[in-house]
PDB file of C-alpha atoms in Angstrom:
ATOM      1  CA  UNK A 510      52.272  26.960  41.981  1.00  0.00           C
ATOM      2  CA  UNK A 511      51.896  23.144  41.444  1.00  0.00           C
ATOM      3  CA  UNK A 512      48.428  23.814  44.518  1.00  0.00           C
ATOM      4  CA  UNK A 513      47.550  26.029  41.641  1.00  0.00           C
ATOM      5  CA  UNK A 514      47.684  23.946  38.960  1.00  0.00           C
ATOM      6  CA  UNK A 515      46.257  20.792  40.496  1.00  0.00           C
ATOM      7  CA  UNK A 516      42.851  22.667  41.561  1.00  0.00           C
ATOM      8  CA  UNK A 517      42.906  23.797  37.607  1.00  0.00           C
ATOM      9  CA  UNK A 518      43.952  21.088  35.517  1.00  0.00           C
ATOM     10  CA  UNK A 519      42.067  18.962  37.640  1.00  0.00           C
ATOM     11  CA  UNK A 520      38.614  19.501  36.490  1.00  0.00           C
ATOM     12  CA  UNK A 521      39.687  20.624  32.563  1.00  0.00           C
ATOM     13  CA  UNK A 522      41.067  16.806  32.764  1.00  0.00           C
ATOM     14  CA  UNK A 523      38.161  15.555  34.074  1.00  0.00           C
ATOM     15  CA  UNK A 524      35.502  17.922  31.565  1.00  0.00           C
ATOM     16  CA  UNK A 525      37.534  16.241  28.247  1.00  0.00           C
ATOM     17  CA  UNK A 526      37.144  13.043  29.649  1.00  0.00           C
ATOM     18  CA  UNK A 527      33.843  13.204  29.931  1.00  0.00           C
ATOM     19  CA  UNK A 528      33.551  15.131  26.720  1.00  0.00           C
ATOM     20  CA  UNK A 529      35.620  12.033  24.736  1.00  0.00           C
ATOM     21  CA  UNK A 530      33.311   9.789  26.656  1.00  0.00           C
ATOM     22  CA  UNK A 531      29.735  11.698  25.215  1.00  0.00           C
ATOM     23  CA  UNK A 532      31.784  11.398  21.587  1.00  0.00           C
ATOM     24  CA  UNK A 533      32.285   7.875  22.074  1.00  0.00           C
ATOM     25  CA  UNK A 534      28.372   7.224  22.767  1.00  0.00           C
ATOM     26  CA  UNK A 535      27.630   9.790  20.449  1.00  0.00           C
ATOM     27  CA  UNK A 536      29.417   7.961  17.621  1.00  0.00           C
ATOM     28  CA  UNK A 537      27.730   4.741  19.017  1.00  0.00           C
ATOM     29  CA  UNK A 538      24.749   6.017  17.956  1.00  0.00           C
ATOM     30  CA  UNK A 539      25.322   5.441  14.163  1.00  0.00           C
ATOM     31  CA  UNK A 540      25.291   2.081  12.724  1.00  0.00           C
ATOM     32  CA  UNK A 541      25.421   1.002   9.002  1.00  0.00           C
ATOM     33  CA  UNK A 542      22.107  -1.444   8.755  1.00  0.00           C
ATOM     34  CA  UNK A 543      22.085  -3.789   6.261  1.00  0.00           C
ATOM     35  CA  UNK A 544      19.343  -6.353   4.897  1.00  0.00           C
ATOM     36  CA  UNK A 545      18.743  -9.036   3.382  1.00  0.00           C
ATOM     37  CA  UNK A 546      15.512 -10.480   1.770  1.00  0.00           C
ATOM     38  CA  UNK A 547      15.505 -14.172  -0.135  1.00  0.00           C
ATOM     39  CA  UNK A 548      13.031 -16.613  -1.325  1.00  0.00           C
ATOM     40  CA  UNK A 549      13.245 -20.458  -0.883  1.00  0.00           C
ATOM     41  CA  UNK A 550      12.790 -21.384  -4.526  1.00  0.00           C
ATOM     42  CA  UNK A 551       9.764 -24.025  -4.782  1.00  0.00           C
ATOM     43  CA  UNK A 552       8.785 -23.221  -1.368  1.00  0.00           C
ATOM     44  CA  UNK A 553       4.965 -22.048  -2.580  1.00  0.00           C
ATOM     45  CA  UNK A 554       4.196 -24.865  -4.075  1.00  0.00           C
ATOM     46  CA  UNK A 555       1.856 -26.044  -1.309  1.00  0.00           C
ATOM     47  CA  UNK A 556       1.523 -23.394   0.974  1.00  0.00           C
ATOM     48  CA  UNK A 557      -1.000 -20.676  -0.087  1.00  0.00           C
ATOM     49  CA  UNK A 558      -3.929 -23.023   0.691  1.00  0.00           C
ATOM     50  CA  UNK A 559      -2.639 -23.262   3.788  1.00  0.00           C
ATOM     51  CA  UNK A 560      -3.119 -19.616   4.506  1.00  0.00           C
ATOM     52  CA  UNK A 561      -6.930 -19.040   3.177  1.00  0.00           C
ATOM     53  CA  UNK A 562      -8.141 -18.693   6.382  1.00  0.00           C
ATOM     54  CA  UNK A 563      -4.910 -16.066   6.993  1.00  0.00           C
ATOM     55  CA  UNK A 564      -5.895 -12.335   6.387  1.00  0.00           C
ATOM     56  CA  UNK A 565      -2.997  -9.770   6.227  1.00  0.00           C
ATOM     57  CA  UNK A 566      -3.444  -6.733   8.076  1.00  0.00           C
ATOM     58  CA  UNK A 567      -4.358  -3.233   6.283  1.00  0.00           C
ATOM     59  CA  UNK A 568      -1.821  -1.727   5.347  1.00  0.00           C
ATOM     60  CA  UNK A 569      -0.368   1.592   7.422  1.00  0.00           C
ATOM     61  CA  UNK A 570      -0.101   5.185   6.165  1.00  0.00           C
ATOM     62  CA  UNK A 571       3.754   4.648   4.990  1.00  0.00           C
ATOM     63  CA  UNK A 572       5.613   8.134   3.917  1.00  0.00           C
ATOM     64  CA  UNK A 573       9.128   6.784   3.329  1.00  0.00           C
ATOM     65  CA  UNK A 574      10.585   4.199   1.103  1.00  0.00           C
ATOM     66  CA  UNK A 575      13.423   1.490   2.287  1.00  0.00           C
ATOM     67  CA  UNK A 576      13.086  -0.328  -1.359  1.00  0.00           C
ATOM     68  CA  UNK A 577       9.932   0.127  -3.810  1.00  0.00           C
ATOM     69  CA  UNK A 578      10.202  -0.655  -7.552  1.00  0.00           C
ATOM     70  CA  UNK A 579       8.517   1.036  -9.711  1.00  0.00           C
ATOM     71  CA  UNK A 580       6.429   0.273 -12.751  1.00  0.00           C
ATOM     72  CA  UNK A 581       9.351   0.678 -14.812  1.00  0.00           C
ATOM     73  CA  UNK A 582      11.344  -1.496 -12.770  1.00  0.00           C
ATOM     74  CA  UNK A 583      13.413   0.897 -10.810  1.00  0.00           C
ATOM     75  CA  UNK A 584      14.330   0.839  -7.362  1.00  0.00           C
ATOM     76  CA  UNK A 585      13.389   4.155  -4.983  1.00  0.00           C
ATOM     77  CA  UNK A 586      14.289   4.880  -1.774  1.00  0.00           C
ATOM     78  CA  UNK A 587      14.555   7.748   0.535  1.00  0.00           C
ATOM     79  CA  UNK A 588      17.559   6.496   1.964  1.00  0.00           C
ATOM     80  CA  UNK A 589      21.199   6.779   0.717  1.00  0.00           C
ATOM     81  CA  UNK A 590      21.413   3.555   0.027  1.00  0.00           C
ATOM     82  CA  UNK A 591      24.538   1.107   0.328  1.00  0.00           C
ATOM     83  CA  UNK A 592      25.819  -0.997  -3.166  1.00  0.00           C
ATOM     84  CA  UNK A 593      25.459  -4.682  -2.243  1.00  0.00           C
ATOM     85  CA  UNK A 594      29.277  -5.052  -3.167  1.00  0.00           C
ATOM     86  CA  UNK A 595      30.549  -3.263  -0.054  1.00  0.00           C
ATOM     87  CA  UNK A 596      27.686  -4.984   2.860  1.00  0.00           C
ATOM     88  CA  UNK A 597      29.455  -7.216   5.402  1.00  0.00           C
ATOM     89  CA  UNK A 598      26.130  -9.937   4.400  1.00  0.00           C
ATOM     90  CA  UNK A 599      27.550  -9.490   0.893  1.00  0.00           C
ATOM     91  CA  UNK A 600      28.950 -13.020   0.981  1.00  0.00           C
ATOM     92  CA  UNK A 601      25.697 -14.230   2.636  1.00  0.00           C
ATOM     93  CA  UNK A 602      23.576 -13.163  -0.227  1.00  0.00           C
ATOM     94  CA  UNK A 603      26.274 -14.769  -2.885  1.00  0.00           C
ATOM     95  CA  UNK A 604      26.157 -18.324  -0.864  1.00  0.00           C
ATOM     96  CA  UNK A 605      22.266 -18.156  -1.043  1.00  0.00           C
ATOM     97  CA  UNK A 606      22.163 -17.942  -4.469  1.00  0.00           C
ATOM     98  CA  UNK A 607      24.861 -20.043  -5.049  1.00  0.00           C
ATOM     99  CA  UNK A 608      23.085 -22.499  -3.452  1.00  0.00           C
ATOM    100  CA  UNK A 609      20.527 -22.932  -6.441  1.00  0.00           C
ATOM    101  CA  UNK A 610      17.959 -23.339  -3.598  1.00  0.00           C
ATOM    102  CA  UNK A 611      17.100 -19.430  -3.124  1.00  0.00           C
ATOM    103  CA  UNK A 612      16.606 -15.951  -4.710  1.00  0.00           C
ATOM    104  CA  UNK A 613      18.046 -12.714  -3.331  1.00  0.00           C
ATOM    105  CA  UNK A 614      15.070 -10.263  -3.572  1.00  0.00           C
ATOM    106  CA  UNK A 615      17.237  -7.488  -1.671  1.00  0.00           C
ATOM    107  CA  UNK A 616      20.400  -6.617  -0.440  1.00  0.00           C
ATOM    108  CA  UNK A 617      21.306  -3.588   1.053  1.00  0.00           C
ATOM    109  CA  UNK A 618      22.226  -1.024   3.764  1.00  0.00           C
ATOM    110  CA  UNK A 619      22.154   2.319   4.613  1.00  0.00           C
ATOM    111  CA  UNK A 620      23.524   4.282   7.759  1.00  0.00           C
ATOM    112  CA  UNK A 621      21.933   5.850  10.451  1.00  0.00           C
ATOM    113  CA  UNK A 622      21.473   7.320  13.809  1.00  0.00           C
ATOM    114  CA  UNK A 623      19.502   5.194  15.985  1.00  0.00           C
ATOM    115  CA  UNK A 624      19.832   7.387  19.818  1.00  0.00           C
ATOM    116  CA  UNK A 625      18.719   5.686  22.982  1.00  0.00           C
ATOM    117  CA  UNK A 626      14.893   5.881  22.793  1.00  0.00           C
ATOM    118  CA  UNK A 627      14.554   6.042  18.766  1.00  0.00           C
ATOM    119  CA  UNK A 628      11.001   5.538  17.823  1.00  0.00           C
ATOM    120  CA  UNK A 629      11.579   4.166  14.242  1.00  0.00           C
ATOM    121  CA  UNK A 630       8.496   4.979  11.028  1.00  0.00           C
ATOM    122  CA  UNK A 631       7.811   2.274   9.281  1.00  0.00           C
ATOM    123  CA  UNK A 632       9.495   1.975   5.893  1.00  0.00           C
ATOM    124  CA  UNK A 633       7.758   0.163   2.599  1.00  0.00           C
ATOM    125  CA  UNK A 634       9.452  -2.144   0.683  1.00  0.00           C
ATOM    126  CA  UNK A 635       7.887  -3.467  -2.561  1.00  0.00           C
ATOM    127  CA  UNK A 636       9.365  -5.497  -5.225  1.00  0.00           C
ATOM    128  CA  UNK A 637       9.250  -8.945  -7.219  1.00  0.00           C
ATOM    129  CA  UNK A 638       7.056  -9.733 -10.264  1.00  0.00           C
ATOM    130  CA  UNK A 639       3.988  -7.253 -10.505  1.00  0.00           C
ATOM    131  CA  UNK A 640       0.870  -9.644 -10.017  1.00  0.00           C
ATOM    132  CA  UNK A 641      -2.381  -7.829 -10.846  1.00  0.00           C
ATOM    133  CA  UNK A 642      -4.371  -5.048 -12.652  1.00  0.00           C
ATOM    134  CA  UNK A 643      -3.487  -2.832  -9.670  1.00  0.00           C
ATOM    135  CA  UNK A 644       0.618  -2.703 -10.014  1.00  0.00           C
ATOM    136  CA  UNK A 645       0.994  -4.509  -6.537  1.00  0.00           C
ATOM    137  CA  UNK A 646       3.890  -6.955  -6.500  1.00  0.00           C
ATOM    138  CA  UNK A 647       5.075 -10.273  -4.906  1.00  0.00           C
ATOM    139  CA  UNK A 648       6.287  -8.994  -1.518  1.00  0.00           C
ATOM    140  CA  UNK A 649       4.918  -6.092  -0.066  1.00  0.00           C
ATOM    141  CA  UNK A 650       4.915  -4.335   3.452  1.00  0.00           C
ATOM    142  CA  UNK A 651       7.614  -2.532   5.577  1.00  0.00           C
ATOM    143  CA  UNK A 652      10.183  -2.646   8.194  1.00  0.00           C
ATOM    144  CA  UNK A 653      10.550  -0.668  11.203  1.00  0.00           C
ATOM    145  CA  UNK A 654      13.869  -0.091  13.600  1.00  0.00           C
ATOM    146  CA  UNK A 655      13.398   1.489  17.399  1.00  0.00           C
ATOM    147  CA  UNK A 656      15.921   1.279  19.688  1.00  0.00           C
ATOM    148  CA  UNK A 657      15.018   1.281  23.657  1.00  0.00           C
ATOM    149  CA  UNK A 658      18.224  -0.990  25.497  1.00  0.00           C
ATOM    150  CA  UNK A 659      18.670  -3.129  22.463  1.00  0.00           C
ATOM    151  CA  UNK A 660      17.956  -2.000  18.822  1.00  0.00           C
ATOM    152  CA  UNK A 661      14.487  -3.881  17.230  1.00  0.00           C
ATOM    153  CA  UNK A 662      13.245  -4.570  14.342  1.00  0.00           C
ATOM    154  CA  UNK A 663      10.030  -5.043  13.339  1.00  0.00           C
ATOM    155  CA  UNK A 664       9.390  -6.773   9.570  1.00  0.00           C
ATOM    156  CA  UNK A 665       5.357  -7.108   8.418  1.00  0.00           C
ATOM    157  CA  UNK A 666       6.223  -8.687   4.770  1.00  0.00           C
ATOM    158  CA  UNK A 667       3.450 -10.275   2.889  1.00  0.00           C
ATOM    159  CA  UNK A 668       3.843 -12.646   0.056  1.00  0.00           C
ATOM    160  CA  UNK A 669       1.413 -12.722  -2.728  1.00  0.00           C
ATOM    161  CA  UNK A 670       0.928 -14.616  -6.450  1.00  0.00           C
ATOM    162  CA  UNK A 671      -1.660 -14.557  -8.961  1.00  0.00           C
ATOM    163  CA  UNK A 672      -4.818 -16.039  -8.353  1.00  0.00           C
ATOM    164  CA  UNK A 673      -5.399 -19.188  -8.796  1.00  0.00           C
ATOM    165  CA  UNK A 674      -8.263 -19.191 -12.010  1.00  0.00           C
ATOM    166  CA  UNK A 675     -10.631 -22.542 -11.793  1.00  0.00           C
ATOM    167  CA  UNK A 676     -11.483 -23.954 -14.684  1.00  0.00           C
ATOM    168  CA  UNK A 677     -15.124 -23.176 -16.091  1.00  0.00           C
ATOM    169  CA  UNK A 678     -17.572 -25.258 -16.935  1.00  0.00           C
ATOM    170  CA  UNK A 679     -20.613 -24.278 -18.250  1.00  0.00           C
ATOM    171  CA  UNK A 680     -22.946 -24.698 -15.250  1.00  0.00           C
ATOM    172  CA  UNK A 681     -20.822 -22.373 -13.656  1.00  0.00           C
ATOM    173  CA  UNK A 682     -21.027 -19.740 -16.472  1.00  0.00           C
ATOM    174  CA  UNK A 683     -24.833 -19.708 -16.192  1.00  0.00           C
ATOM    175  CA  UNK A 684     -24.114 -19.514 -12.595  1.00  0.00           C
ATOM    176  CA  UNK A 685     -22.069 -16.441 -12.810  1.00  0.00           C
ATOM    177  CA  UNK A 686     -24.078 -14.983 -15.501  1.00  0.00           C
ATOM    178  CA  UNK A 687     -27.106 -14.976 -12.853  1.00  0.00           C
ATOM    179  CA  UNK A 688     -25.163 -14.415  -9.656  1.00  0.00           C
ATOM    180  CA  UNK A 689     -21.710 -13.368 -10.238  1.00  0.00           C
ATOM    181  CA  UNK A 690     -20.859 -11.360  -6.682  1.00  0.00           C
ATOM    182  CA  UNK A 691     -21.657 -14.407  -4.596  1.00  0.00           C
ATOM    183  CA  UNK A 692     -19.738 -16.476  -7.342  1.00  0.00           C
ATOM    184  CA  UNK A 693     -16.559 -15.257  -8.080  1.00  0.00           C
ATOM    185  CA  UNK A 694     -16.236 -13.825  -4.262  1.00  0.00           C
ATOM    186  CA  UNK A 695     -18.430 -15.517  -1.581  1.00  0.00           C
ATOM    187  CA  UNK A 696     -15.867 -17.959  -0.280  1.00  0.00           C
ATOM    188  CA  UNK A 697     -12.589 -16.101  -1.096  1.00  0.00           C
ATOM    189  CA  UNK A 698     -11.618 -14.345   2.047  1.00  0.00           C
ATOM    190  CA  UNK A 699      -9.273 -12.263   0.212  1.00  0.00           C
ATOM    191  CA  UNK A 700     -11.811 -10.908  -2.049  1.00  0.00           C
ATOM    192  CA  UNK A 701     -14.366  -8.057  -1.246  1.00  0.00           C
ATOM    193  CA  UNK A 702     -17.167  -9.292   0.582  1.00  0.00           C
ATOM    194  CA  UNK A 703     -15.558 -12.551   1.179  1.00  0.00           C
ATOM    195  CA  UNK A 704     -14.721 -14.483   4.445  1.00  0.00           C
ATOM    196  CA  UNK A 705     -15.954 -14.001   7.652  1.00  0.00           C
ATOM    197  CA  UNK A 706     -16.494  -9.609   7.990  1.00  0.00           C
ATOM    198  CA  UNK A 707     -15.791 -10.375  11.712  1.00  0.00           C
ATOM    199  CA  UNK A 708     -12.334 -10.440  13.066  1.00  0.00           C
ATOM    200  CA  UNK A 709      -9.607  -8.439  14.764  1.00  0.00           C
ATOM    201  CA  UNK A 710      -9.598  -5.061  14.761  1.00  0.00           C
ATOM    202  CA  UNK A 711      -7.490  -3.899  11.620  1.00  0.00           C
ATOM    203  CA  UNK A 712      -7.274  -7.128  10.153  1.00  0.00           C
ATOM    204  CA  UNK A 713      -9.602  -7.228   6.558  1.00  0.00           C
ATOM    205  CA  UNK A 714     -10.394  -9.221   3.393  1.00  0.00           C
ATOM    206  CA  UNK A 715      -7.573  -8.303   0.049  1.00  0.00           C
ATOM    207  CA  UNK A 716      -9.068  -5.074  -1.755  1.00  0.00           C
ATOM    208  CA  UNK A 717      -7.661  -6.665  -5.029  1.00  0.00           C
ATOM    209  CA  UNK A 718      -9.170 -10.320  -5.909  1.00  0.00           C
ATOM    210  CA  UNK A 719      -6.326 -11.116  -8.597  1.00  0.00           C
ATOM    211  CA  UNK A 720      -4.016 -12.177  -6.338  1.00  0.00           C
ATOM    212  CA  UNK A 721      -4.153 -14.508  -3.356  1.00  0.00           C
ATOM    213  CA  UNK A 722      -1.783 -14.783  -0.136  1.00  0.00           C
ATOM    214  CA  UNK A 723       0.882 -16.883  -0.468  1.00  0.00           C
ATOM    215  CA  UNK A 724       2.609 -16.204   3.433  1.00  0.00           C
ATOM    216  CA  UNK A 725       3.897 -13.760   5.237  1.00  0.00           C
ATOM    217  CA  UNK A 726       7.068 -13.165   7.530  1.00  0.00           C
ATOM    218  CA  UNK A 727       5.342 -10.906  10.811  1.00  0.00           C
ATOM    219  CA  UNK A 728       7.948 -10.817  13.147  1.00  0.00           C
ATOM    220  CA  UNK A 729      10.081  -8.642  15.905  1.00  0.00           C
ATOM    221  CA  UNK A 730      13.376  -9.280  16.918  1.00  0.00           C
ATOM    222  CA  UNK A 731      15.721  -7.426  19.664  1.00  0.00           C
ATOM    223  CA  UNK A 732      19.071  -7.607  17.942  1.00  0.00           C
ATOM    224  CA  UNK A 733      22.505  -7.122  18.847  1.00  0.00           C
ATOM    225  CA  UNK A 734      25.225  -5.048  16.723  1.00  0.00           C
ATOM    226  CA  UNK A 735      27.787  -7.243  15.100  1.00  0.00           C
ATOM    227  CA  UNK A 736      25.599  -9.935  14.840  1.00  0.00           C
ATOM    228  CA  UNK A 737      23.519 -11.411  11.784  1.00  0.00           C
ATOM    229  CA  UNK A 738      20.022 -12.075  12.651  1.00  0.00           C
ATOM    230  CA  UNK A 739      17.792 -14.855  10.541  1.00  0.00           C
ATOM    231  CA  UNK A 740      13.825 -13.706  10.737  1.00  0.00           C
ATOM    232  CA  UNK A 741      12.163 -16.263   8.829  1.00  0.00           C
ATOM    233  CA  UNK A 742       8.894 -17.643   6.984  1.00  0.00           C
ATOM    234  CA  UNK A 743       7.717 -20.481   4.934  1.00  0.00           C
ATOM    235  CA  UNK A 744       8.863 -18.928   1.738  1.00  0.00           C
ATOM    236  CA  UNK A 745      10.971 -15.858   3.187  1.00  0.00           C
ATOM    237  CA  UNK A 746      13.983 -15.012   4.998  1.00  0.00           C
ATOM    238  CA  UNK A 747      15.519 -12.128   6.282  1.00  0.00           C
ATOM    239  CA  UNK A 748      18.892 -11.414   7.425  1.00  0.00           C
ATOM    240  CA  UNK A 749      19.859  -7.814   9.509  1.00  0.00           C
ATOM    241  CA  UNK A 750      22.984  -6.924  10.694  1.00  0.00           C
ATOM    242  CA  UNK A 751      23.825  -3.376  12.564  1.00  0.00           C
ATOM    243  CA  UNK A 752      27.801  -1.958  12.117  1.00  0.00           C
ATOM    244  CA  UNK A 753      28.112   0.279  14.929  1.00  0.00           C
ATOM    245  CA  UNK A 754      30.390   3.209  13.142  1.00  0.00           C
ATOM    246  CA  UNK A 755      32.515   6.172  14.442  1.00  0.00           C
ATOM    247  CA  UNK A 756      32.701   9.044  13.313  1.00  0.00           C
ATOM    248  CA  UNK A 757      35.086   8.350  10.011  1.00  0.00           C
ATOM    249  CA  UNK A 758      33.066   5.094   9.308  1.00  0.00           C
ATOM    250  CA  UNK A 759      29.744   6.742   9.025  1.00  0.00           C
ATOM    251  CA  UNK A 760      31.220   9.231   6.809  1.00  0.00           C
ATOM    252  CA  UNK A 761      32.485   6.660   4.239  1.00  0.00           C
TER     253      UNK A 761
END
């Protein structure tokens, strides 16, 4: 009898084992990601002209929304997103602003599955002041998660601010009035037909010559859970953080 139960219980010990084991990496799958985006206060002072030879890249075919505001000033997203309040970089956001030195543009999480071999799509974020005739605002692009070993993200965030509107004289009127394409837009490489046509595949002039580039924060990062991670530009930080979460977590 015990022969019996040995060659029996034997391998049903051994199959829950190894089906608590696939639960556990299951369930290691989902993380709660969290974000945060701030701007160094003064920081642009001096650094646009810095970046006139700097052309963003085009922007990619992006379906899904992480944070866009809309005209009437309210945020969209496609994911269920998490109240600032309950984030674990909640009290990293209140210290920055605290601070009097920076200004939380975002903070926020959501959760997710992210398996072994997730290839992430990119997701826009758009927000601050709006800036010209075309509804674009102050920081635009996207973020994008995969996960191969380690979880990575990938942030393409450009910066952007009015302008800058030189004072006319009147030579310059009668200039424009004659010649105004190769006036207003010859030497602005962020204007149509400005700059240098050559350069990297994918890389072009603005489409929208009322606003200029300020900086941008184009970065990837390998990142490990349970640990905040700074990605950082002249005028623009980022903080991530991944919660791994069981089962009960990511239902919360």
């Amino acid at each position: 009898m015990q022969d019996f139960q040995t060659r029996w219980l034997a391998p049903l010990a051994l199959a829950m084992a190894l089906f608590s084991i696939a639960g556990n990496a299951a369930a290691a799958d989902k993380y709660r990601a969290e974000l945060v985006l701030f701007e160094r206060l003064g920081a642009t002072d001096n650094i646009a002209e810095q970046m006139q030879t700097r052309r963003p890249e085009t922007p990619r075919d992006i379906t899904r929304n992480l944070w866009t505001v809309s005209p009437g000033g309210q945020v969209m997203s496609d994911l269920n997103l998490v109240s600032r309040n309950n984030l674990y970089l909640s009290s990293a956001a209140n210290r920055l602003e605290s601070s009097g030195r920076y200004r939380v543009l975002m903070a926020t999480g959501w959760v997710q599955s992210f398996p072994p071999d997730y290839n992430g799509e990119p997701m826009r974020i758009s927000l601050g002041d709006v800036i010209d005739s075309a509804g674009d605002r102050e920081v635009e692009g996207y973020i994008d998660i995969d996960r191969v070993r380690y979880l990575h993200v990938t942030a393409k965030l450009n910066q952007w601010r009015k302008a800058s509107q030189p004072e006319a004289t009147s030579d310059a009127m009668d200039s424009r009035e004659t010649a105004p394409a190769a006036q207003d837009m010859g030497n602005n490489p962020y204007m149509p037909g400005g700059g240098d046509a050559s350069g990297p595949q994918g890389l072009n002039g603005d489409a929208h010559p009322d606003r200029e580039l300020v900086t941008w924060l184009h970065q990837t990062r390998r990142m490990r859970s349970e640990e905040i991670h700074y990605l950082d530009s002249p005028t623009l930080g980022l903080l991530v953080y991944f919660q791994p979460l069981d089962d009960q977590g990511a239902s919360q």
